[in-house]
Amino acid sequence: EVVLTQSPDTLSLSPGERATLSCRASQSVSVNYLAWYQQKPGQAPRLLIYGASSRATGIPDRFSGSGIGTDFTLTISSLEPEDFAVYYCQQYGSSMTFGGGTKVEIK
Amino acid sequence: QVQLVQSGAEVKKPGASVKVSCKASGYTFTSHYMHWVRQAPGQGLEWMGIINPSGGSATYAQKFQGRVTMTRDTSTSIVYMELSSLRSEDTAVYYCGRDLSLLGPDYWGQGTLVTVSS
């Protein structure tokens, strides 16, 4: 099973700042099968990025994904108030796994 | 628009089974696989498995093998997830999620809280 480790656990930033979230895999992941989700309290996850770098429908261009192999990054170029949430990376090889999440909180 | 509407909250005793439903609308039901993912209180996301609504075949995460069964009814566009031999650690919100070309869920249901308590 591919283990995904996200860092940091918590990111304290102010609106307008840039957020950089990391996701490291225990073995190489095909870029096709790496996704990022946003989850707010009491809500279902929302797909942001699939295929490591493709934005899902309706996702603003301040969200971007990059990476290859075992190291992937989600970047939010300028935080809006609605972006403060928990973010999960996910891979889907023979089985699907999620990272433990990064909480982006208001500083 | 794509909608996934799940059944309501459940309270079960240890050892019992629970069956959660997920009704799909706004797209061709048999054209997209469906995932089930759960989230224990205050915890992260855990994948349980995936079902192909077209043929009915399912693949389960190893952790749940033997305890989970995913089925579908094409006449009503509903998928079901049944989990047996419930224990307190199964207390969680259970989500269905429509698959995006075997890349992961793109649309999600609202979640169903299952509480296991004696």
Short mmCIF file of C-alpha atoms in Angstrom, two decimals, chain A residues 19-23 34 36 49 52 64-68 71-75:
data_model
loop_
_atom_site.label_atom_id
_atom_site.label_comp_id
_atom_site.label_asym_id
_atom_site.label_seq_id
_atom_site.Cartn_x
_atom_site.Cartn_y
_atom_site.Cartn_z
CA ALA A 19 0.32 28.48 0.78
CA THR A 20 2.55 25.57 -0.18
CA LEU A 21 1.42 22.09 0.88
CA SER A 22 3.53 18.98 0.46
CA CYS A 23 2.57 15.35 -0.16
CA LEU A 34 -2.55 11.97 -7.75
CA TRP A 36 -5.95 16.97 -4.03
CA ILE A 49 -6.74 18.89 -8.59
CA ALA A 52 -1.32 16.02 -10.22
CA SER A 64 -2.23 24.74 -8.71
CA GLY A 65 -0.66 21.32 -8.39
CA SER A 66 2.74 20.03 -9.37
CA GLY A 67 5.15 17.21 -8.76
CA ILE A 68 6.36 13.86 -9.99
CA ASP A 71 6.92 14.44 -4.25
CA PHE A 72 3.84 16.50 -4.98
CA THR A 73 2.81 20.04 -4.08
CA LEU A 74 -0.42 21.99 -3.88
CA THR A 75 0.01 25.74 -4.09
#
